[in-house]
Coordinates of C-alpha atoms in Angstrom, one line a residue:
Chain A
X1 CA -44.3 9.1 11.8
X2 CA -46.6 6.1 12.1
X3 CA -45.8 4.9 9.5
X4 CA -42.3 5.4 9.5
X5 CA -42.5 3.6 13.0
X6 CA -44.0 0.6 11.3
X7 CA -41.3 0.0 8.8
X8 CA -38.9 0.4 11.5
X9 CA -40.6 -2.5 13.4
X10 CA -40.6 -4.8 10.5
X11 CA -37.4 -4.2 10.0
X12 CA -37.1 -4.6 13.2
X13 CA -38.4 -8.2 13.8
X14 CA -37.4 -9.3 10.3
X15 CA -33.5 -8.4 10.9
X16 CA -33.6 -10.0 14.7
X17 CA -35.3 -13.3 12.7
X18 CA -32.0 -13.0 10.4
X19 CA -29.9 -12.9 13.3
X20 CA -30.9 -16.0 15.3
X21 CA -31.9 -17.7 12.0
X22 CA -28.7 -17.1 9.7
X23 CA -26.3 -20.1 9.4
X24 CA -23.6 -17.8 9.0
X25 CA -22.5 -15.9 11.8
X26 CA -21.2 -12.8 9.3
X27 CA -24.7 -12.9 7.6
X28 CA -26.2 -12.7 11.7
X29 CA -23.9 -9.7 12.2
X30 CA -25.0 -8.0 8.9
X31 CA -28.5 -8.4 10.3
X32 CA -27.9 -7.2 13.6
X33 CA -26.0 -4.0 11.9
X34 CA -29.3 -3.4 10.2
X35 CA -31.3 -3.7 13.6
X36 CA -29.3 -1.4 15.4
X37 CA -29.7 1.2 12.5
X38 CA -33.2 0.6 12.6
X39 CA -33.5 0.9 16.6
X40 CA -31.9 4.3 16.1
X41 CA -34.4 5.5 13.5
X42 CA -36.7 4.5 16.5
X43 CA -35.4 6.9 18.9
X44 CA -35.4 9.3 16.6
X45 CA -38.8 9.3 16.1
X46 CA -39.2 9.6 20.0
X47 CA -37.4 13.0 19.7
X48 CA -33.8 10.8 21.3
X49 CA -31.4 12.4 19.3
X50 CA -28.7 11.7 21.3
X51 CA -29.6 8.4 21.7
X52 CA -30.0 7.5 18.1
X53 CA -26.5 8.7 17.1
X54 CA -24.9 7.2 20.2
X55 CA -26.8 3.8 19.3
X56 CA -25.2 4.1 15.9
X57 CA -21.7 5.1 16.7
X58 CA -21.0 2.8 20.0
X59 CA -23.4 -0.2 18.8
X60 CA -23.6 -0.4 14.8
X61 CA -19.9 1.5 14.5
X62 CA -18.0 -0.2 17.6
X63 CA -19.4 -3.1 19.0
X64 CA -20.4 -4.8 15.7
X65 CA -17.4 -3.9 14.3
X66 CA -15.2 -6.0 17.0
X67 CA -18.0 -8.3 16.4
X68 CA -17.3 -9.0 12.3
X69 CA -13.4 -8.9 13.3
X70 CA -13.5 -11.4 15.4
X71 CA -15.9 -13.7 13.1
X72 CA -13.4 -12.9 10.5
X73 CA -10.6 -13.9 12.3
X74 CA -12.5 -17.0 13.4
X75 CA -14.4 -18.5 10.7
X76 CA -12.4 -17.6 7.1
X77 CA -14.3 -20.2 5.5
X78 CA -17.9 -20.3 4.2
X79 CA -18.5 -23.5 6.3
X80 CA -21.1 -23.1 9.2
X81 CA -19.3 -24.0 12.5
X82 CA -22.1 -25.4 14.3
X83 CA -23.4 -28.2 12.0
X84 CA -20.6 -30.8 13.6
X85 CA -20.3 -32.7 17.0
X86 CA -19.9 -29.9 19.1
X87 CA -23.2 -28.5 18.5
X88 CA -25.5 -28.2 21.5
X89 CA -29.0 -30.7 21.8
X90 CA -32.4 -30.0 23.0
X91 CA -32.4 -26.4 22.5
X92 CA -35.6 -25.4 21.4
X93 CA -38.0 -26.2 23.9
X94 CA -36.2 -24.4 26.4
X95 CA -35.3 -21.6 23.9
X96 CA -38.7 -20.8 23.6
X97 CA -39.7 -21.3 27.0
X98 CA -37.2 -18.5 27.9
X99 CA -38.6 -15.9 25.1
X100 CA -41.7 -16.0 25.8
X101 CA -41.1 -15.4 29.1
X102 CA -38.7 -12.4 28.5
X103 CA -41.1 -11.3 26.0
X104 CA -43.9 -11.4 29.2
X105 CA -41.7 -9.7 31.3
X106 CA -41.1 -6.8 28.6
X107 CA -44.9 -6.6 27.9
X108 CA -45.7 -5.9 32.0
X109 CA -42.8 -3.6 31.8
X110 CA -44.4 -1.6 28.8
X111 CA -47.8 -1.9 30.2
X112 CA -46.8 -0.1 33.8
X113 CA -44.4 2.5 32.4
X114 CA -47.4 3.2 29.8
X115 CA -49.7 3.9 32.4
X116 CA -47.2 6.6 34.6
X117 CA -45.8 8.0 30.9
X118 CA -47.1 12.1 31.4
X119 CA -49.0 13.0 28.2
X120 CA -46.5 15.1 26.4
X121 CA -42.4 15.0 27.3
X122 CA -40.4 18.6 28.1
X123 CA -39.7 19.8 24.7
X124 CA -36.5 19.4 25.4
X125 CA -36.2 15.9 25.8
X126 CA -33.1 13.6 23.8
X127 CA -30.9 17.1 23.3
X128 CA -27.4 16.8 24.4
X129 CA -27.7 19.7 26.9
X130 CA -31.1 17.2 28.7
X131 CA -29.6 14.0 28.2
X132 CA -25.9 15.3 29.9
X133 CA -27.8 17.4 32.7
X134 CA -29.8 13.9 33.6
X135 CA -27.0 11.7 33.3
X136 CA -24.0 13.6 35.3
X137 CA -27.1 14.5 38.0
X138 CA -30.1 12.8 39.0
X139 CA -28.7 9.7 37.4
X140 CA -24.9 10.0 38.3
X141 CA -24.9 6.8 41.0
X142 CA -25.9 4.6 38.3
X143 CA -23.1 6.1 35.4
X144 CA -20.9 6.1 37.9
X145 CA -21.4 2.2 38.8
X146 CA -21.9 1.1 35.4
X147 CA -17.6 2.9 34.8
X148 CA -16.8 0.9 37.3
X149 CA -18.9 -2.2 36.5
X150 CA -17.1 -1.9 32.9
X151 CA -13.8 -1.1 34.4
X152 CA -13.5 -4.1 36.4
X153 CA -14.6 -6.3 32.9
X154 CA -11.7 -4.4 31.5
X155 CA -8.8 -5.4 34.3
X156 CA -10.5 -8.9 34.0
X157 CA -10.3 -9.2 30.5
X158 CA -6.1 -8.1 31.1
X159 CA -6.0 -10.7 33.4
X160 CA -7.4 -13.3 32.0
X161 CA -5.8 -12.5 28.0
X162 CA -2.2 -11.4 29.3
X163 CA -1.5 -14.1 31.6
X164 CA 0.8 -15.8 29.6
X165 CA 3.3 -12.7 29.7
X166 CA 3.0 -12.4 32.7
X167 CA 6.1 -14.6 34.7
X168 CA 7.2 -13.9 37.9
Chain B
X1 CA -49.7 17.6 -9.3
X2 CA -50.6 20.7 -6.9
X3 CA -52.6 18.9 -5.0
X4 CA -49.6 16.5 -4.3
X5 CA -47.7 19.8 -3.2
X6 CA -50.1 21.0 -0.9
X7 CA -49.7 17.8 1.6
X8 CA -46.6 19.3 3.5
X9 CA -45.1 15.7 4.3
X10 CA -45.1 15.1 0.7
X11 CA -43.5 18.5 -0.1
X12 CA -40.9 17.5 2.2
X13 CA -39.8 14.8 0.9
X14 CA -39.9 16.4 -2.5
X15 CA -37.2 18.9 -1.3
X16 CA -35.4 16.5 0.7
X17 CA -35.2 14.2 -2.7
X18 CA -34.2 17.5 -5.0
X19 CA -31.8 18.5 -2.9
X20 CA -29.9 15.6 -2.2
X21 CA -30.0 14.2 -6.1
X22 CA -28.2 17.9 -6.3
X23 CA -26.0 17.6 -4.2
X24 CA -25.2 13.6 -4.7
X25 CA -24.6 14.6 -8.3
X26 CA -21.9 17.8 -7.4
X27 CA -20.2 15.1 -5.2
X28 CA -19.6 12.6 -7.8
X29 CA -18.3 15.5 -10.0
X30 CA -16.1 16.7 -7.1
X31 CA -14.8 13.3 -6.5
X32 CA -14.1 12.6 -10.3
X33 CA -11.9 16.0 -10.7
X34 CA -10.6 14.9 -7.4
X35 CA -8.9 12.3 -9.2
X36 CA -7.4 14.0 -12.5
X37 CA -6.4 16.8 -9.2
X38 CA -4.5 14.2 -7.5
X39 CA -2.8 12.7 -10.7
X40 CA -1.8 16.0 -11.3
X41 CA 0.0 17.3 -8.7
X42 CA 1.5 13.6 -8.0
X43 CA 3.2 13.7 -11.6
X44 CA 4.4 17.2 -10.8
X45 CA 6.0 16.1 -7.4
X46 CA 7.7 13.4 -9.6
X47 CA 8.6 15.6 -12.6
X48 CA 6.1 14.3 -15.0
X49 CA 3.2 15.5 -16.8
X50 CA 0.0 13.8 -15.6
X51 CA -2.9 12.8 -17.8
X52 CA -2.5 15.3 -21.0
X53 CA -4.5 13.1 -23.9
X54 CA -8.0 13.7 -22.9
X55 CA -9.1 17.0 -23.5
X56 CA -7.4 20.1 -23.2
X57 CA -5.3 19.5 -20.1
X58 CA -6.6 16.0 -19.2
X59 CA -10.0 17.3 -18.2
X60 CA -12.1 14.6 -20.0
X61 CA -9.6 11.4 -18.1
X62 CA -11.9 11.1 -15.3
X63 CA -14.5 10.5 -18.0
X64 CA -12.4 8.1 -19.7
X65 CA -11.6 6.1 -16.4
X66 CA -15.0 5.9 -16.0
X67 CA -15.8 4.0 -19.3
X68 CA -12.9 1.6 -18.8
X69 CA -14.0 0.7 -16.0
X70 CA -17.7 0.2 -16.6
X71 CA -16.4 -1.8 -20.1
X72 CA -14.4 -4.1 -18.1
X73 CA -15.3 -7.4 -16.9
X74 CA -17.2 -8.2 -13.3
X75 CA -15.5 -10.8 -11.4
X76 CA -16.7 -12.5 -8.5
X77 CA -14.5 -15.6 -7.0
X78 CA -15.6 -18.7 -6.6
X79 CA -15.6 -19.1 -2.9
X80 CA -17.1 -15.3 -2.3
X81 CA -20.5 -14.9 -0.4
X82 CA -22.1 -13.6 -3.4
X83 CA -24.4 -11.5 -1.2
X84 CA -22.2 -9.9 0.5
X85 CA -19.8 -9.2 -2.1
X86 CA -22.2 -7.4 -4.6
X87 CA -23.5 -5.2 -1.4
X88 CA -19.7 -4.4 0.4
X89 CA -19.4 -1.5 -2.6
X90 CA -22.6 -0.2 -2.3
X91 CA -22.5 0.2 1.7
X92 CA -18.9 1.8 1.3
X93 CA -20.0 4.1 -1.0
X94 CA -23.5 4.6 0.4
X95 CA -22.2 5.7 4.3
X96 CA -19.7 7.5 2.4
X97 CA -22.4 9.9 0.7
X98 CA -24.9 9.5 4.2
X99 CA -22.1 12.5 5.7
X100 CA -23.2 15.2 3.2
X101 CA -26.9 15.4 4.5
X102 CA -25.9 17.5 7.6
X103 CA -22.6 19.2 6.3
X104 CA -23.5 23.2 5.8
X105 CA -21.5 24.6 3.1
X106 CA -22.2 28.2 3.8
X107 CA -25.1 30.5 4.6
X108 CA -27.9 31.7 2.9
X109 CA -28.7 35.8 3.2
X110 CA -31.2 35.5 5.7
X111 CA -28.4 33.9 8.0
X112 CA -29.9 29.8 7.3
X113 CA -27.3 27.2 6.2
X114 CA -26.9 25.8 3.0
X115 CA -27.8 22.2 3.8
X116 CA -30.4 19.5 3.3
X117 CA -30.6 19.5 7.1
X118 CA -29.6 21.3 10.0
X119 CA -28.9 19.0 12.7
X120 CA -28.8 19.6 16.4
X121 CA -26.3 16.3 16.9
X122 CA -24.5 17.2 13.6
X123 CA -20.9 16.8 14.2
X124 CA -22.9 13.3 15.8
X125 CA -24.5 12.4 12.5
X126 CA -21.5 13.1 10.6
X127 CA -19.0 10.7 13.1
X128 CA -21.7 8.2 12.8
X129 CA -22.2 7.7 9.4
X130 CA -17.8 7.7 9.6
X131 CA -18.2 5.0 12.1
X132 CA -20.2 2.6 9.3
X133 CA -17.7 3.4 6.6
X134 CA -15.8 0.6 7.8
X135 CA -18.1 -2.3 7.0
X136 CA -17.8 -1.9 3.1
X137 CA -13.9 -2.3 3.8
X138 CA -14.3 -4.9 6.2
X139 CA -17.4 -6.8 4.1
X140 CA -15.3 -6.3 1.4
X141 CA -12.4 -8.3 2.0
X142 CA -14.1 -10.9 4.2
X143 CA -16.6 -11.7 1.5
X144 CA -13.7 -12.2 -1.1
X145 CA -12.3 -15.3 0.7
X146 CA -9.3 -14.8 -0.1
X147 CA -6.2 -14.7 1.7
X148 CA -4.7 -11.0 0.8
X149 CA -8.6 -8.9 0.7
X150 CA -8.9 -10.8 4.2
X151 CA -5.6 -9.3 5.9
X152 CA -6.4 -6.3 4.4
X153 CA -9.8 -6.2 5.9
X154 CA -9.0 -7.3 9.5
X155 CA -5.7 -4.5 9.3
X156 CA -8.3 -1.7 8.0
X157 CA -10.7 -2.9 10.8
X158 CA -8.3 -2.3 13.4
X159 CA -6.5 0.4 12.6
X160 CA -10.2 2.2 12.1
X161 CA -11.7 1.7 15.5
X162 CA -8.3 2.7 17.2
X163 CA -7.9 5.7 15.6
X164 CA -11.6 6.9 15.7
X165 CA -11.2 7.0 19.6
X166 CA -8.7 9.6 19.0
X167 CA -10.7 11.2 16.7
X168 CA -13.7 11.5 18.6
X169 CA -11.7 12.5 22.0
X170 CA -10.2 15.2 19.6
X171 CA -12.9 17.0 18.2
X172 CA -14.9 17.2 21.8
X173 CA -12.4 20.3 22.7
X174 CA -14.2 22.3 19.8
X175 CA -17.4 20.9 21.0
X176 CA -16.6 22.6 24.8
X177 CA -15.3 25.8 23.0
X178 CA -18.6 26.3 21.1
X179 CA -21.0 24.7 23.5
X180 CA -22.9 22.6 20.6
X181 CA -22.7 20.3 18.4
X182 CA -24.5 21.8 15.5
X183 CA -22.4 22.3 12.9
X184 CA -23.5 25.5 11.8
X185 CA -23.7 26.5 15.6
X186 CA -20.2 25.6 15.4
X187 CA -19.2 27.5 12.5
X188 CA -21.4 30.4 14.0
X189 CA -19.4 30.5 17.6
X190 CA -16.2 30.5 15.6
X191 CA -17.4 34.3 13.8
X192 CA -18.8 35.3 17.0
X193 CA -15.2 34.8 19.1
X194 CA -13.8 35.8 16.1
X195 CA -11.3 33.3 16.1
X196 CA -10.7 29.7 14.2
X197 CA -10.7 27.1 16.5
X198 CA -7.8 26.1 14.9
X199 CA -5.8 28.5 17.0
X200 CA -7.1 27.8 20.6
X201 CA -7.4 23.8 19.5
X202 CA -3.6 23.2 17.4
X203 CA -3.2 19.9 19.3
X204 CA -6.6 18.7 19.0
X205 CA -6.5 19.7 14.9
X206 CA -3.2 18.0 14.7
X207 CA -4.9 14.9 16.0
X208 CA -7.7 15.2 13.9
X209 CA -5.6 16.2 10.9
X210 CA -3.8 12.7 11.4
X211 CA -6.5 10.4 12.5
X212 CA -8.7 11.8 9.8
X213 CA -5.6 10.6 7.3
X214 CA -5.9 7.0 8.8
X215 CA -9.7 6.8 8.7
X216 CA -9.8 7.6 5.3
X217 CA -6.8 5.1 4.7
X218 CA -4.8 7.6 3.0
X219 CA -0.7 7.7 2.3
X220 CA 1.1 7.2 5.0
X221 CA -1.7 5.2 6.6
X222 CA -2.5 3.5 3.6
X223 CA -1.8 -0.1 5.3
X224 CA -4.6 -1.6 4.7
X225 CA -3.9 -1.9 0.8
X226 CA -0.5 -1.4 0.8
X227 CA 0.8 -3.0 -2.6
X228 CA 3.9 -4.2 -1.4
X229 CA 2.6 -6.8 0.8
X230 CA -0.9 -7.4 0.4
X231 CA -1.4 -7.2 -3.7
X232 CA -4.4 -4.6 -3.5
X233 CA -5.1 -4.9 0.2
X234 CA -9.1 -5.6 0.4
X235 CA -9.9 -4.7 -3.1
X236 CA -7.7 -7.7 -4.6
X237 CA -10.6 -9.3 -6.3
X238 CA -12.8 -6.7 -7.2
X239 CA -13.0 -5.6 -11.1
X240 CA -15.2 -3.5 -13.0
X241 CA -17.4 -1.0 -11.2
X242 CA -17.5 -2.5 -8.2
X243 CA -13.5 -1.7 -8.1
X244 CA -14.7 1.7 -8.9
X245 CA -17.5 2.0 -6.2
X246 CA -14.8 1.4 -3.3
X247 CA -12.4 4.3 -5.0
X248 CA -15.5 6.3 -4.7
X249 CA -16.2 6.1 -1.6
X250 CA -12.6 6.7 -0.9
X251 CA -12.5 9.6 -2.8
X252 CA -15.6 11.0 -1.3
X253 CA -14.5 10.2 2.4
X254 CA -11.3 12.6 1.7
X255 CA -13.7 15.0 1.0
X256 CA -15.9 14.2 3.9
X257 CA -13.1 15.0 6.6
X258 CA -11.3 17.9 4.6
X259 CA -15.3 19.5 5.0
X260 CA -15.7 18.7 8.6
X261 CA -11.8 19.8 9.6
X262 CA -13.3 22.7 8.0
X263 CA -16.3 23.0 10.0
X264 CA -14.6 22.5 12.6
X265 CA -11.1 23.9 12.8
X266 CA -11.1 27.0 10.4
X267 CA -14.6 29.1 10.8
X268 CA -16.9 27.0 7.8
X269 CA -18.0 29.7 5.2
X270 CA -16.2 32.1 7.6
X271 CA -13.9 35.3 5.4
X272 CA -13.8 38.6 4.5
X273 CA -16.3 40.4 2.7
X274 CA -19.4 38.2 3.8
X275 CA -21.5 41.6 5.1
X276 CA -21.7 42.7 1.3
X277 CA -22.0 39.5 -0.2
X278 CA -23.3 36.0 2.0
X279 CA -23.3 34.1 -0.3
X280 CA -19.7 34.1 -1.0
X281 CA -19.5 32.0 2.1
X282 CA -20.0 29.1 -0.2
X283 CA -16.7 29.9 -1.7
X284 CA -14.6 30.2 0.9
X285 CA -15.6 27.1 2.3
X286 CA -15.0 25.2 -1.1
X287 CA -11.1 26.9 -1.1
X288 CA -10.5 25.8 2.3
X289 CA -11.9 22.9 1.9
X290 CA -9.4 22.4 -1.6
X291 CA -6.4 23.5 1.0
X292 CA -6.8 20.0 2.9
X293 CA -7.4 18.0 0.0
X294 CA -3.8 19.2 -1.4
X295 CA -2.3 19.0 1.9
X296 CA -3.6 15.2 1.8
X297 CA -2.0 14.5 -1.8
X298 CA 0.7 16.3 -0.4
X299 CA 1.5 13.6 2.2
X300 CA 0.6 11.4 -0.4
X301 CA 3.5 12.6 -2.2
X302 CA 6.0 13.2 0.3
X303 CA 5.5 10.3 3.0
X304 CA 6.3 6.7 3.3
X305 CA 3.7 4.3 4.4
X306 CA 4.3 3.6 7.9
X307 CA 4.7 -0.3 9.5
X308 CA 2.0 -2.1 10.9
X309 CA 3.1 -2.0 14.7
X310 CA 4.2 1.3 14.5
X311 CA 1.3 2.8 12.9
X312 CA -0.9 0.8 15.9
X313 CA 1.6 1.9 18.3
X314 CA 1.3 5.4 17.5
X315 CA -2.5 5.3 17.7
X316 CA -2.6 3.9 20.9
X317 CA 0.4 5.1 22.7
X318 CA 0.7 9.0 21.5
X319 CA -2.5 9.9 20.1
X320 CA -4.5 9.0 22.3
X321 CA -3.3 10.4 25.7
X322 CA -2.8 13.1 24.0
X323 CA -6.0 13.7 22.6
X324 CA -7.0 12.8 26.4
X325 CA -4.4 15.2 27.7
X326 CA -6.1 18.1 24.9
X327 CA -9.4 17.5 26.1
X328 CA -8.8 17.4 29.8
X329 CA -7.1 20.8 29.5
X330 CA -9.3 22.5 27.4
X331 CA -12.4 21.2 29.4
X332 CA -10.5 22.6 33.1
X333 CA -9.9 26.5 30.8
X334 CA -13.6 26.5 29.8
X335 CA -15.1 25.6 33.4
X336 CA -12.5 28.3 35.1
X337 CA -13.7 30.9 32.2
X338 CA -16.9 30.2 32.9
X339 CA -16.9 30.3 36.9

């Protein structure tokens, strides 16, 4: 397990590097395809079975998916798009500024949820019967909020795409 | 060597690795009589014979495809990501063959699959490792910069996520009926109510049946290469045994679904005479799973290839309420039977 844990985390890192790093935005997608595999090999090593194989289906089968269409769609040539005029300055001091903040943020986070963690999880933790019962129960408010949250994106998204059909 | 066999990690992964170089190898064999099957019963649909010349009855083409094609030339384009283009074939074919580790092809006497692994998210796995097919196609034809691999790519693309929402939507009506989504749970609930799921679940096989032909890009939703328009669709540059890789994984993903409609819809290993013999479970399974794979040539045979808008039409407007409809139906039944 440990070390199975440690080549998912260089994975990991190296795959996130390839993201930000890539010049081309397929290669960054490829990359993050990778990472999200990887994250699910994670949870699955934390007993999240459910988790891993809704990480790979909605994220690495879905998301990404829409992701490389678009790219596609966008950028047929080999040519990096953000090498001309258009490209943002003074990014990096700032970029970094922000990361190592978020990575500070994620670090207390860790730290406090490490210290409350009980020393060894229900045995049935991450099996579809848990993760359901938790979800449509003590955590319904939330899944219910985050439908709507997503369902108003969607009406917005209609809006703002279909406008031009729609004359009055 | 026994002290290697006595660390039980190592073991493991010793069976792990037997089994699935086993069962990688019966696949490939499956997959290449697949092929000389298909050409088969299309030439005796049109009146012809088929491949005859190799071997008695054509047995030894698939042999002979497979050294034309490993003697011809690789070609990559110019302008292709040369990355990308060598790996498209291996991930197609790779998330093809990923499906096999949790599909149980029958059961053992003492009542345990016949598996590499018995998964408690099975049916999960399996839709997962579907869900990544899609990137060899889509890889493929982007990597090929080119204009006719490229349409294909972006038409496979889309016509693979809509019709995977159906597909998912239809297979969670079997998932209520047997409360699990281990497959061999599955397979298991089906013996126990002593009936195939196909019976309670017609509309939500139906949808499967369909959007299982689509995913797999199959006649009459083989858009994405039809030859009419798009030359080879987004395999137009590809030669050699990379050509070969993508056909495959196509091949193998036939398989893939005809195992898990199955699974699913008609009872696994389930038949008569199992109490004497268990093992004969294996059988069965491999005959019904033969039964789709002819009803797939069949359509092959038999249908024309649909148009674009209609085929996206058809996903969106009728399969998928319906599929909703199935599920919303069959979730109401099983929450009445059980109150």
């Amino acid at each position: 397990m440990v070390v199975l844990f440690w080549v998912c985390a260089i994975v990991l890192v190296g795959t996130a590097i390839a993201v930000v790093g890539s010049r081309q935005p397929v290669h960054s997608v490829v990359g993050l395809i990778v990472n999200f595999s990887a994250l699910a090999v994670l949870f699955l090593t934390l007993s999240a079975e459910f988790l891993a194989m809704m990480q790979i289906i909605i994220y690495a089968g879905a998301i990404l998916v829409l992701f490389l269409f678009v790219i596609a769609l966008l950028t047929v040539g080999n040519q990096p798009i953000e090498t001309g005029e258009g490209r943002l300055a003074h990014q990096t001091v700032p970029a970094i500024a922000a990361g190592v903040a978020a990575l500070g943020l994620i670090a207390f986070g860790v730290r406090t949820a490490w210290s409350q963690s009980a020393a060894s999880p229900p045995a049935d933790l991450g099996t579809v019967p848990a993760f359901g019962t938790a979800l449509l129960t003590t955590h319904v408010f939330a899944f219910e909020a985050t439908a709507f949250v997503l369902l108003v994106a969607i009406i917005g998204v209609v809006l703002m795409a279909g406008r031009k059909e729609i004359r009055f | 060597m026994n002290h290697l066999l006595a660390d039980p990690w190592l073991r493991f992964i010793l069976v792990v690795a037997i089994k699935s170089g086993v069962l990688i190898f019966i696949v490939i064999t499956s997959f290449a009589y697949l092929m000389l099957f298909e050409r088969k019963i299309l030439a005796w649909f049109q009146l012809r014979l088929g491949p005859i010349w190799c071997g008695p009855w054509g047995l030894l083409q698939p042999a002979a495809d497979a050294v034309k094609l490993v003697l011809k030339e690789d070609l990559t384009p110019r302008d292709a990501d040369p990355l990308i283009y060598r790996f498209a074939p291996a991930i197609a074919v790779l998330t093809s063959v990923l499906a096999y580790a949790a599909i149980p092809f029958g059961t053992f006497p003492d009542g345990s699959p016949v598996a590499i692994a018995n998964l408690n998210v099975g049916i999960l796995y399996i839709l997962a490792a579907g869900s990544l097919g899609v990137y060899g196609i889509a890889l493929g034809g982007w990597s090929s910069q080119s204009k006719w691999p490229l349409l294909g790519a972006i038409r496979s693309t889309a016509q693979m996520i809509s019709y995977e929402l159906a597909m998912g939507l239809s297979i969670i009506g079997v998932l209520l009926l047997a409360g699990t989504t281990n497959l061999s749970g599955i397979t298991a609930a089906q013996s126990a109510h002593h009936v195939w799921y196909i019976l309670p679940q017609f509309v939500g096989f139906l949808i499967y049946f369909i959007t299982a032909t689509a995913e797999t890009n199959r006649a009459p939703f083989d858009l994405p290469e039809a030859e009419t328009e798009l030359v080879a669709g987004f395999h137009t540059e590809y030669s050699s045994l990379r050509f070969g890789t993508f056909f495959v994984a196509e091949y193998i993903n036939m398989i893939t679904v005809s195992c898990v409609a199955t699974l699913l819809f008609l009872g696994g290993g389930d038949g008569p005479f199992l109490a004497t013999l268990p093992l004969l479970s294996v059988a069965w399974f491999v005959l019904k799973v033969m039964v789709f794979l002819f009803v797939l040539i069949w359509m092959r045979a038999t249908l024309p290839r649909l148009r674009y808008d209609r085929l996206m039409a058809f996903g969106w407007k009728v399969l998928l309420p319906v599929a909703v409809l199935n599920l919303l139906v069959t979730a109401a039944i099983v929450a009445l039977v059980k109150a």
